[in-house]
Coordinates of C-alpha atoms in Angstrom, one line a residue:
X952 CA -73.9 22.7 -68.0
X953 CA -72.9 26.2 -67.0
X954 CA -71.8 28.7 -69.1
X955 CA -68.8 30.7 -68.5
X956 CA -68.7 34.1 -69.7
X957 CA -65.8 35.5 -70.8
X958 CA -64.8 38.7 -68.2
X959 CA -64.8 41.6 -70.3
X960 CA -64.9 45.6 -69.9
X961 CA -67.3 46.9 -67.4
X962 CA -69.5 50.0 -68.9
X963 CA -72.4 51.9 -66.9
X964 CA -75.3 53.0 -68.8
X965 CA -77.1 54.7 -66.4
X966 CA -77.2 52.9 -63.4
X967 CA -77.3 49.6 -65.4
X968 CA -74.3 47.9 -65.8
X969 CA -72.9 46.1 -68.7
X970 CA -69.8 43.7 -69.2
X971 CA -67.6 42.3 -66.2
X972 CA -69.4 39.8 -64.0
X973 CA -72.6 41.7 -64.5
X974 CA -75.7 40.0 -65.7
X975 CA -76.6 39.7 -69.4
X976 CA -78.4 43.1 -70.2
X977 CA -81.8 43.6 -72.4
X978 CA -82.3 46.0 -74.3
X979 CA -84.9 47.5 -77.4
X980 CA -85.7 50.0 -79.4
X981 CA -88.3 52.3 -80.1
X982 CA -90.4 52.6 -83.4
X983 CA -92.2 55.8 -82.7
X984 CA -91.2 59.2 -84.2
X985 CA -89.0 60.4 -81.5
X986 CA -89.8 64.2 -82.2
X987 CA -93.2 62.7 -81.0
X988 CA -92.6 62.9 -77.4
X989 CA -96.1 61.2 -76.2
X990 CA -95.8 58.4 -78.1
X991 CA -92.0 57.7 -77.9
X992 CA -92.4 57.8 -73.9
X993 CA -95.2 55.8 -73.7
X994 CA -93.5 53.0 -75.7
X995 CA -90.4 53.5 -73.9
X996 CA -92.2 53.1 -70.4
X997 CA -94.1 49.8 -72.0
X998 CA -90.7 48.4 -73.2
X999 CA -89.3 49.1 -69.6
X1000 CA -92.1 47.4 -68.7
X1001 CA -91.7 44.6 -70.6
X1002 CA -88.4 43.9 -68.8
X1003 CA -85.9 46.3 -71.4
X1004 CA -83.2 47.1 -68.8
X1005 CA -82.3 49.8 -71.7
X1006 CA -84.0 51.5 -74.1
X1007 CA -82.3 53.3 -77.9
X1008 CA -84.2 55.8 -79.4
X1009 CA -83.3 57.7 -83.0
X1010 CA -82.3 61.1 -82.8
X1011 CA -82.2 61.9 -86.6
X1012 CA -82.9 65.4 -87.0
X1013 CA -83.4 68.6 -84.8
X1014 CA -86.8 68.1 -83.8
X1015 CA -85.8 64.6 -82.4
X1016 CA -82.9 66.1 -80.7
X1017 CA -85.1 68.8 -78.7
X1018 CA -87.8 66.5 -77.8
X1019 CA -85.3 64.4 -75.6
X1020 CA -85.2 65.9 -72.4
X1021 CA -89.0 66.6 -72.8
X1022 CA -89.4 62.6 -72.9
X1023 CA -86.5 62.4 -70.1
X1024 CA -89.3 64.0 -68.4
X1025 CA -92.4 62.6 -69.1
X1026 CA -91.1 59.0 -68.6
X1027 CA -89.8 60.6 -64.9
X1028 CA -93.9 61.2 -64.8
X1029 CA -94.7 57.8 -65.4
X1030 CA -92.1 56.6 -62.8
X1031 CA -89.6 54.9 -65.3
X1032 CA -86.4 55.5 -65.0
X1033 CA -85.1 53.1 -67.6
X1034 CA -81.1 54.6 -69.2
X1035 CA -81.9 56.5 -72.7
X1036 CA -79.9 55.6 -75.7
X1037 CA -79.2 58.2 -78.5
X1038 CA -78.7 56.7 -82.2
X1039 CA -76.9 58.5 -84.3
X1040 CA -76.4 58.5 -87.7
X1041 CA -75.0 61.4 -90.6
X1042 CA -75.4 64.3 -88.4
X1043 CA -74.5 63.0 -84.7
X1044 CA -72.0 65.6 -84.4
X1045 CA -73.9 68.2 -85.1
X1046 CA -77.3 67.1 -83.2
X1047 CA -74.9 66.4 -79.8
X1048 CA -73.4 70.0 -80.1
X1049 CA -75.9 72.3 -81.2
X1050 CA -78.5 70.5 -78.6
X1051 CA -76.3 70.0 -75.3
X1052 CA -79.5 69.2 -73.4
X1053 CA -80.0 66.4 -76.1
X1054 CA -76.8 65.3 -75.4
X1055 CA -76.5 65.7 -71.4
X1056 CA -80.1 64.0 -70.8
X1057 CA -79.2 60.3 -72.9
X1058 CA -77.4 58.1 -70.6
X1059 CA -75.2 57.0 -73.8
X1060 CA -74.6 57.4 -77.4
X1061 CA -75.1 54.8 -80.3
X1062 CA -72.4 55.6 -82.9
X1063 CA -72.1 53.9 -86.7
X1064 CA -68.5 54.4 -87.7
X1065 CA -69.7 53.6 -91.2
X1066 CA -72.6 56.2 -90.9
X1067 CA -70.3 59.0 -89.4
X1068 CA -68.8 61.1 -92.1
X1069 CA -67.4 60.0 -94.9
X1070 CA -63.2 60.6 -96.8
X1071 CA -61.8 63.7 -94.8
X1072 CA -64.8 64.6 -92.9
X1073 CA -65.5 61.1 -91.1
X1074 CA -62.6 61.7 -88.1
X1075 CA -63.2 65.2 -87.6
X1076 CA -67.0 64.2 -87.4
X1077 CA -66.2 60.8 -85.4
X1078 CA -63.9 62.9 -82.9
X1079 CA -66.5 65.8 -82.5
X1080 CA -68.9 62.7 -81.0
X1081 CA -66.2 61.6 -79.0
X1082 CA -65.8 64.6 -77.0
X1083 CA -69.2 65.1 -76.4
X1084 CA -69.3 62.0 -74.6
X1085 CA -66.2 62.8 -72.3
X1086 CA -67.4 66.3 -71.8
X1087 CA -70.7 64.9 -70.7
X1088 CA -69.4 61.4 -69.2
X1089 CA -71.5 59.1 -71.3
X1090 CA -70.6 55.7 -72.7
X1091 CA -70.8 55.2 -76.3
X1092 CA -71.3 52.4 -78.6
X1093 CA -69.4 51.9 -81.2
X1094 CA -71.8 49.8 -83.6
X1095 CA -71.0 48.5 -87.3
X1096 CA -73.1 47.2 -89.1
X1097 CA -72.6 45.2 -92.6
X1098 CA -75.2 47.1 -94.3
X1099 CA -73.3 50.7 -93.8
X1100 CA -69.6 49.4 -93.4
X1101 CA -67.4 52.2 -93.9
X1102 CA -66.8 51.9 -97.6
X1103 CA -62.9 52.7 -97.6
X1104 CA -62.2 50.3 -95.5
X1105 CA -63.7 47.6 -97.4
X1106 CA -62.1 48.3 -100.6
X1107 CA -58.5 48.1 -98.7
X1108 CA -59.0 45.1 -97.1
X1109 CA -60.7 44.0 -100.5
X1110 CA -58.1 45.3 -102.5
X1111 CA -55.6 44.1 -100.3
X1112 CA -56.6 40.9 -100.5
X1113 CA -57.1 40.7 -104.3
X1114 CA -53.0 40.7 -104.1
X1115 CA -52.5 38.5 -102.0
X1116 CA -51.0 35.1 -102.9
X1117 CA -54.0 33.3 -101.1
X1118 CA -57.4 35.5 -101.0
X1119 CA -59.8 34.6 -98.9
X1120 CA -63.4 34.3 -99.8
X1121 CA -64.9 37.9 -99.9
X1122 CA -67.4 37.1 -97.7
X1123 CA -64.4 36.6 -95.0
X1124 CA -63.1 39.7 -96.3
X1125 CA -66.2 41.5 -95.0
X1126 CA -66.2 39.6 -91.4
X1127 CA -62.5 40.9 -91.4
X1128 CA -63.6 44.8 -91.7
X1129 CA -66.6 44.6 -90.0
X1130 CA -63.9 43.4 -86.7
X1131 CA -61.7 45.9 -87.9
X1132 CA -63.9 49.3 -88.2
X1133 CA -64.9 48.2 -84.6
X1134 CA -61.8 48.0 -82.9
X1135 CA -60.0 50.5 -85.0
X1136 CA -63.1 52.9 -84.0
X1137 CA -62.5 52.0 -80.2
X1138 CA -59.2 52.5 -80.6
X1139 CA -59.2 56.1 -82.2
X1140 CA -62.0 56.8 -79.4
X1141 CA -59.3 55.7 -76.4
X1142 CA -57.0 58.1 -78.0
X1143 CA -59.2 61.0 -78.5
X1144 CA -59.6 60.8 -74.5
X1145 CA -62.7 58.0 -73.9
X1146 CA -62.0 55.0 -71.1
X1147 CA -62.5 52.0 -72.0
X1148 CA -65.1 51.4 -69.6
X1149 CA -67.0 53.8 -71.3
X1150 CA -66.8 52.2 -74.4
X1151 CA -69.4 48.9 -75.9
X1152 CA -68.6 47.2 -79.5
X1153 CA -71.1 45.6 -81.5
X1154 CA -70.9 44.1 -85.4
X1155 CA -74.2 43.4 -86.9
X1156 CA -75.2 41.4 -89.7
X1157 CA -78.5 39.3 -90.9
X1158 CA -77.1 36.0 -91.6
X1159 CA -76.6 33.7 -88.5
X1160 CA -73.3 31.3 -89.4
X1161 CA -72.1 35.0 -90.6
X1162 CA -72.9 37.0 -87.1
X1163 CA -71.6 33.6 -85.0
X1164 CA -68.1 34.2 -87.3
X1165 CA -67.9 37.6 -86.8
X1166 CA -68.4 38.0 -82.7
X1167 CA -66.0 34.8 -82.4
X1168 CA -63.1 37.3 -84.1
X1169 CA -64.0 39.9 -82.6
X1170 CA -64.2 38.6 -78.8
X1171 CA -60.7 37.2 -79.4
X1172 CA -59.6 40.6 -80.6
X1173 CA -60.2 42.9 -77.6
X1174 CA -61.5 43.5 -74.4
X1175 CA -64.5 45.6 -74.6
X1176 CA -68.1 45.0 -73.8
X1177 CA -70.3 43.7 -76.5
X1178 CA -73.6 43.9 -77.7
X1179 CA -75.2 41.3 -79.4
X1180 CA -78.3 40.7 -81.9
X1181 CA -78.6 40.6 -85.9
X1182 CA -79.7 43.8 -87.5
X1183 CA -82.5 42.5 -89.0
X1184 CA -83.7 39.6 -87.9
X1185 CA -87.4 39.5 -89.8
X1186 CA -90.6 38.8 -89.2
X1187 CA -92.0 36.4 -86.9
X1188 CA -91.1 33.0 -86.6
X1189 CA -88.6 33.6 -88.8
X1190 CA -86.7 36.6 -86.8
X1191 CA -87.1 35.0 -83.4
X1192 CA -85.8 31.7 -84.8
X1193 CA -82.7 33.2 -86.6
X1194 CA -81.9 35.2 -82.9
X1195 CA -82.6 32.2 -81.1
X1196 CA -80.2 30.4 -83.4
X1197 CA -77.4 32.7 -83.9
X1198 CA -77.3 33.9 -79.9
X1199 CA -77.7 30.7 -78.3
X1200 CA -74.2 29.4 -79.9
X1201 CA -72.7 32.6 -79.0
X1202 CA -74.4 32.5 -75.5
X1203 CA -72.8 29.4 -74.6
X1204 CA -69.7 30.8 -75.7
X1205 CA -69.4 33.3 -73.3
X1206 CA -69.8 35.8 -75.7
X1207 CA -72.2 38.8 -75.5
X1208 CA -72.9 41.4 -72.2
X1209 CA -75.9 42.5 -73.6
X1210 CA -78.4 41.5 -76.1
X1211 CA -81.6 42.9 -78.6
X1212 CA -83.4 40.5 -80.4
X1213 CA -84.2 42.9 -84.0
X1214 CA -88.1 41.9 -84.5
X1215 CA -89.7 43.6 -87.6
X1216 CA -93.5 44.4 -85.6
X1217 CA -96.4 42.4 -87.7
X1218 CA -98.9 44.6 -88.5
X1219 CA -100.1 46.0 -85.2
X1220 CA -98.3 43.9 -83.2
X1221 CA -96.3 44.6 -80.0
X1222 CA -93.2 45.9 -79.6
X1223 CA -92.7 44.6 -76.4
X1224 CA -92.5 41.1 -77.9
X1225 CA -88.5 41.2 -78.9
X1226 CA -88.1 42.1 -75.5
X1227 CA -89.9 38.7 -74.4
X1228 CA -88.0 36.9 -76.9
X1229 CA -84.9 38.5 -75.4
X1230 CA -85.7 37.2 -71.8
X1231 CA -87.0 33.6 -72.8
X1232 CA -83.6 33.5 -75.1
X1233 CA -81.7 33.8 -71.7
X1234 CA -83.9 32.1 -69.3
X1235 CA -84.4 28.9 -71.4
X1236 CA -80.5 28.9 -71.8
X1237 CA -80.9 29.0 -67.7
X1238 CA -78.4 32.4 -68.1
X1239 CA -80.9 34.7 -66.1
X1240 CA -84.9 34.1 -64.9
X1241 CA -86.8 36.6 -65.6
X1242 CA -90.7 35.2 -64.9
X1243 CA -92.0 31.9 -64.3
X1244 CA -91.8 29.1 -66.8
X1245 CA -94.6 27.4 -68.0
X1246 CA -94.2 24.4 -69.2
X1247 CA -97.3 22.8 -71.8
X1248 CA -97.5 20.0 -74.2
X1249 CA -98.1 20.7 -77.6
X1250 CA -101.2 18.6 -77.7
X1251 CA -102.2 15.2 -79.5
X1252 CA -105.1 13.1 -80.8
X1253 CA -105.8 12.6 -76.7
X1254 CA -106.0 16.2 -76.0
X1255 CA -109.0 17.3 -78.4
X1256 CA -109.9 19.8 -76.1
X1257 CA -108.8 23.0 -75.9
X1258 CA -109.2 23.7 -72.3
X1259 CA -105.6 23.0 -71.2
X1260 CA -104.4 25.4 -74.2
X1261 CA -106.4 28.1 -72.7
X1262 CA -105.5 27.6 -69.4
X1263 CA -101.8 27.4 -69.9
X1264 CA -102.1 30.8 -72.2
X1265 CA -104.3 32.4 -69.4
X1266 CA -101.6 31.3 -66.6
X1267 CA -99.0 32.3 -69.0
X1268 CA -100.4 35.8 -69.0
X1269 CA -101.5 35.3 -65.6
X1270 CA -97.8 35.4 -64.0
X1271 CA -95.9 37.6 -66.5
X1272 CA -98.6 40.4 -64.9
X1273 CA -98.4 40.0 -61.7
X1274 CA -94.6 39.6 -62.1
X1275 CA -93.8 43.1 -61.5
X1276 CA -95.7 42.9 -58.5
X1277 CA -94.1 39.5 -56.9
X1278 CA -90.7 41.0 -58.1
X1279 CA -91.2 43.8 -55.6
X1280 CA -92.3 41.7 -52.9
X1281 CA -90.6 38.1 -52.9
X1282 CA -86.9 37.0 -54.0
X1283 CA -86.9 34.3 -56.0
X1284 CA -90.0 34.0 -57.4
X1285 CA -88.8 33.9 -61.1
X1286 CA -87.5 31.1 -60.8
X1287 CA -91.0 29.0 -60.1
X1288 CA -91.8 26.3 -62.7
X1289 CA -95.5 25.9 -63.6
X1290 CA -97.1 22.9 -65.5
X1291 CA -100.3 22.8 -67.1
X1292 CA -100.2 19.7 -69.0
X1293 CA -103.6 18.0 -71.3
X1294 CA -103.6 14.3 -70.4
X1295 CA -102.5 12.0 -68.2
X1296 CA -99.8 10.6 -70.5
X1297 CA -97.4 12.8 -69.2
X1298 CA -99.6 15.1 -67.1
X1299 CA -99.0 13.9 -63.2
X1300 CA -95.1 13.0 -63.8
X1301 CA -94.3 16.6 -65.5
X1302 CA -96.5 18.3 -63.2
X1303 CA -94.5 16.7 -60.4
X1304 CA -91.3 17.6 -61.7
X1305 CA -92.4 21.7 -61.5
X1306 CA -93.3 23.7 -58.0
X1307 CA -96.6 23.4 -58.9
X1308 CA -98.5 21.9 -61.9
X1309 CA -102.0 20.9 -63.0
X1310 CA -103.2 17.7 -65.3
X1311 CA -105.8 18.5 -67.0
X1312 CA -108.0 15.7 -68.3
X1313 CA -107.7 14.2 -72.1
X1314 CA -110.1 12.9 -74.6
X1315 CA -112.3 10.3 -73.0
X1316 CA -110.8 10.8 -69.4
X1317 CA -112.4 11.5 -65.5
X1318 CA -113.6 15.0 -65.6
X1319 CA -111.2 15.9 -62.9
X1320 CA -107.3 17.8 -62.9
X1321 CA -105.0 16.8 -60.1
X1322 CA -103.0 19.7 -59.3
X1323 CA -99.3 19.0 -57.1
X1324 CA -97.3 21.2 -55.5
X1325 CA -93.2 20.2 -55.3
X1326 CA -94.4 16.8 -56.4
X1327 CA -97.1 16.3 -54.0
X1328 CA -100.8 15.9 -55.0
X1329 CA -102.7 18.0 -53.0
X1330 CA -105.7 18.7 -54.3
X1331 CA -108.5 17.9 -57.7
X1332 CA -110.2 20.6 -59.5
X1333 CA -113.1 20.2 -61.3
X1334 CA -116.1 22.6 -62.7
X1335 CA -116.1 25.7 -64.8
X1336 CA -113.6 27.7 -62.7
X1337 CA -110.2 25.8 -62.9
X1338 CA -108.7 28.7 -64.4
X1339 CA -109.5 30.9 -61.6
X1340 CA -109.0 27.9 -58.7
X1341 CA -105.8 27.6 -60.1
X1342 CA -104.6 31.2 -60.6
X1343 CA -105.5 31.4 -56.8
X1344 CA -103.0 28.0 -55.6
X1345 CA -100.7 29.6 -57.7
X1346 CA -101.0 33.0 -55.8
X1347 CA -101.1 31.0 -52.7
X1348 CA -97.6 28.9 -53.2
X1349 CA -96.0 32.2 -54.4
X1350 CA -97.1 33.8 -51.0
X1351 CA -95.9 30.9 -48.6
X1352 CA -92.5 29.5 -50.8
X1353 CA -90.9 33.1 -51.3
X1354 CA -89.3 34.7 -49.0
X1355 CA -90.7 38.4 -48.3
X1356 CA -87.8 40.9 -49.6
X1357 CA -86.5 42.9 -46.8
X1358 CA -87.2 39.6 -44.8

């Protein structure tokens, strides 16, 4: 079934657009120290890498703030020119004045109304951000989050409803000021001088029924671009599960321009994998293709062997590296299905159904793995050096199905 989206605000961030009929947009975050210009470009360029069409960075304090147009320049070294993102928080209106080179070299500004100032001092503060993204021309972000929702606007709405002849739920009550601090914020921003189509809303929270709520009232409240993603989505299984969960409903909504999928990194793991999450999110929902799929069975009793595990994890890797490369050369190509299946249960007929596919042998069968190309057989592999025999059809059916870009 297709999924229509709901046309919203166009922003650029960039060179990337976000909102209107534009694609769905990626994007992460670093984890590095950002005053640590080395290491915050080099995980920038890998996220870029890793398909973020946008990458946020913190800019917390001074030595953050001075560091950004050195890492502006060090990612230009490493030929990435992926759109910056600033997060601010507290002391955003002072970091964007007093550092105008901070602010001219981000491509846009993450603001927390909640975060901003606080009783007198949070519209001078919130206006001060404002116009430094109209004097520099930058989109901003307006983004709430339930964890630092701007306390006076809770207890109104709270106390507000505590006299009313039928409260709601608090819980409701917080989904209510979560909408309104965003589009009250966008709508002091417009007035202070900021286009619309310079402005992006998002309202975070952790719970998914809670986030699906939220973005439902607040896509029927205005017109902006959103951004989409729970703060903290966890660990793991977990994290990826509750963003798969919560996004996909919204997804197939029509809500969302632009998603992050809010990982917390396992011990030395890679950043790069809520980006992968991101992609796979949207590709598996048939929104955008980003690589080739792989399709595997999980294994049974037939398949005691591990050599079709393997395989499909080395093809897996296999075409997400040389995706960058086929991207540059051949249109289409992300679209390619590839099976590697472990018995012959359901090996031929899946690997039929894909462009190309390969059925390996099962528990107790010939020692032999037909492989079929757009539901042809064509050939049987056998030996030691499927793995390699195969990544070379594959390279082979990529180079003669595709059509050459600039063809």
């Amino acid at each position: 079934m297709d999924i229509t989206r709901k046309q919203r605000g166009s922003v650029d961030v960039g060179g990337i657009r976000i909102g209107g009929d534009a694609p769905i947009v990626v994007q992460s975050m670093t984890n590095t120290d950002t005053a640590d210009a080395d290491a915050t470009a080099k995980q920038v360029a890998e996220l870029a890498a890793a398909g973020s069409e946008i990458v946020r960075i913190t800019v917390n304090n001074e030595d953050a703030a001075k560091q950004v147009p050195k890492i502006r320049e060090k990612l230009a070294d490493l030929g990435c020119d992926v759109p910056l993102v600033g997060d601010f928080h507290y002391n955003g209106h002072v970091l964007l004045t007093e550092y105008p080179k901070c602010a001219e070299t981000l491509d846009k500004y993450r603001i927390n109304p909640g975060n901003v100032g606080f009783k007198g001092k949070r519209d001078t503060q919130f206006a001060t951000m404002i116009e430094q993204a109209i004097h520099y021309d930058k989109p901003v972000r307006i983004g709430v989050n339930w964890g630092s929702l701007d306390a006076d606007l809770l207890a109104r709405l709270m106390d507000e409803n505590a006299g009313s002849k039928m409260p709601k739920d608090s819980r409701f009550i917080m989904h209510d000021a979560l909408v309104a601090s965003a589009v009250q914020s966008a709508e002091q921003a417009e007035a202070l001088g900021l286009g619309a189509d310079k402005i992006v809303l998002s309202c975070k929270v952790s719970q998914v029924q809670d986030l699906i709520a939220v973005y439902r009232n607040l896509a029927a409240r205005c017109d902006y671009a959103l951004h989409l993603g729970l703060t903290e989505a966890g660990l793991g299984s977990k994290g990826i599960v509750a963003s798969t969960a919560a996004l996909s409903v919204l997804l197939q909504e029509g809500i969302g321009d632009t998603i992050r999928i809010s990982l917390t990194p396992e011990p030395g793991g890679d950043r790069t994998r809520e980006v992968i999450v991101a992609q796979e999110i949207l590709q598996t929902m048939g929104i955008r293709s980003f690589v080739p799929q792989i399709i595997s069975c999980p294994g049974c009793g037939r398949t005691t062997s591990t050599v079709f595990q393997e395989l499909a994890d080395q093809i897996q890797g296999y075409v997400r590296a040389k995706m960058p490369e086929w991207a540059l050369r051949y249109d289409g190509v992300e679209e390619m299905q590839v099976a590697v299946m472990g018995c012959i249960v359901n090996g031929p007929g899946e690997s039929k159904h894909a462009n190309i596919g390969i059925s390996l042998p099962g528990t107790g069968e010939m020692p032999a793995a037909p492989v079929f190309i757009d539901g042809e057989k064509t050939e049987t592999l056998r030996g030691p050096n499927i793995a390699d025999e195969f990544k070379t059809i594959v390279d082979g059916y990529v180079d003669k199905t595709y059509r050459a870009k600039g063809a």
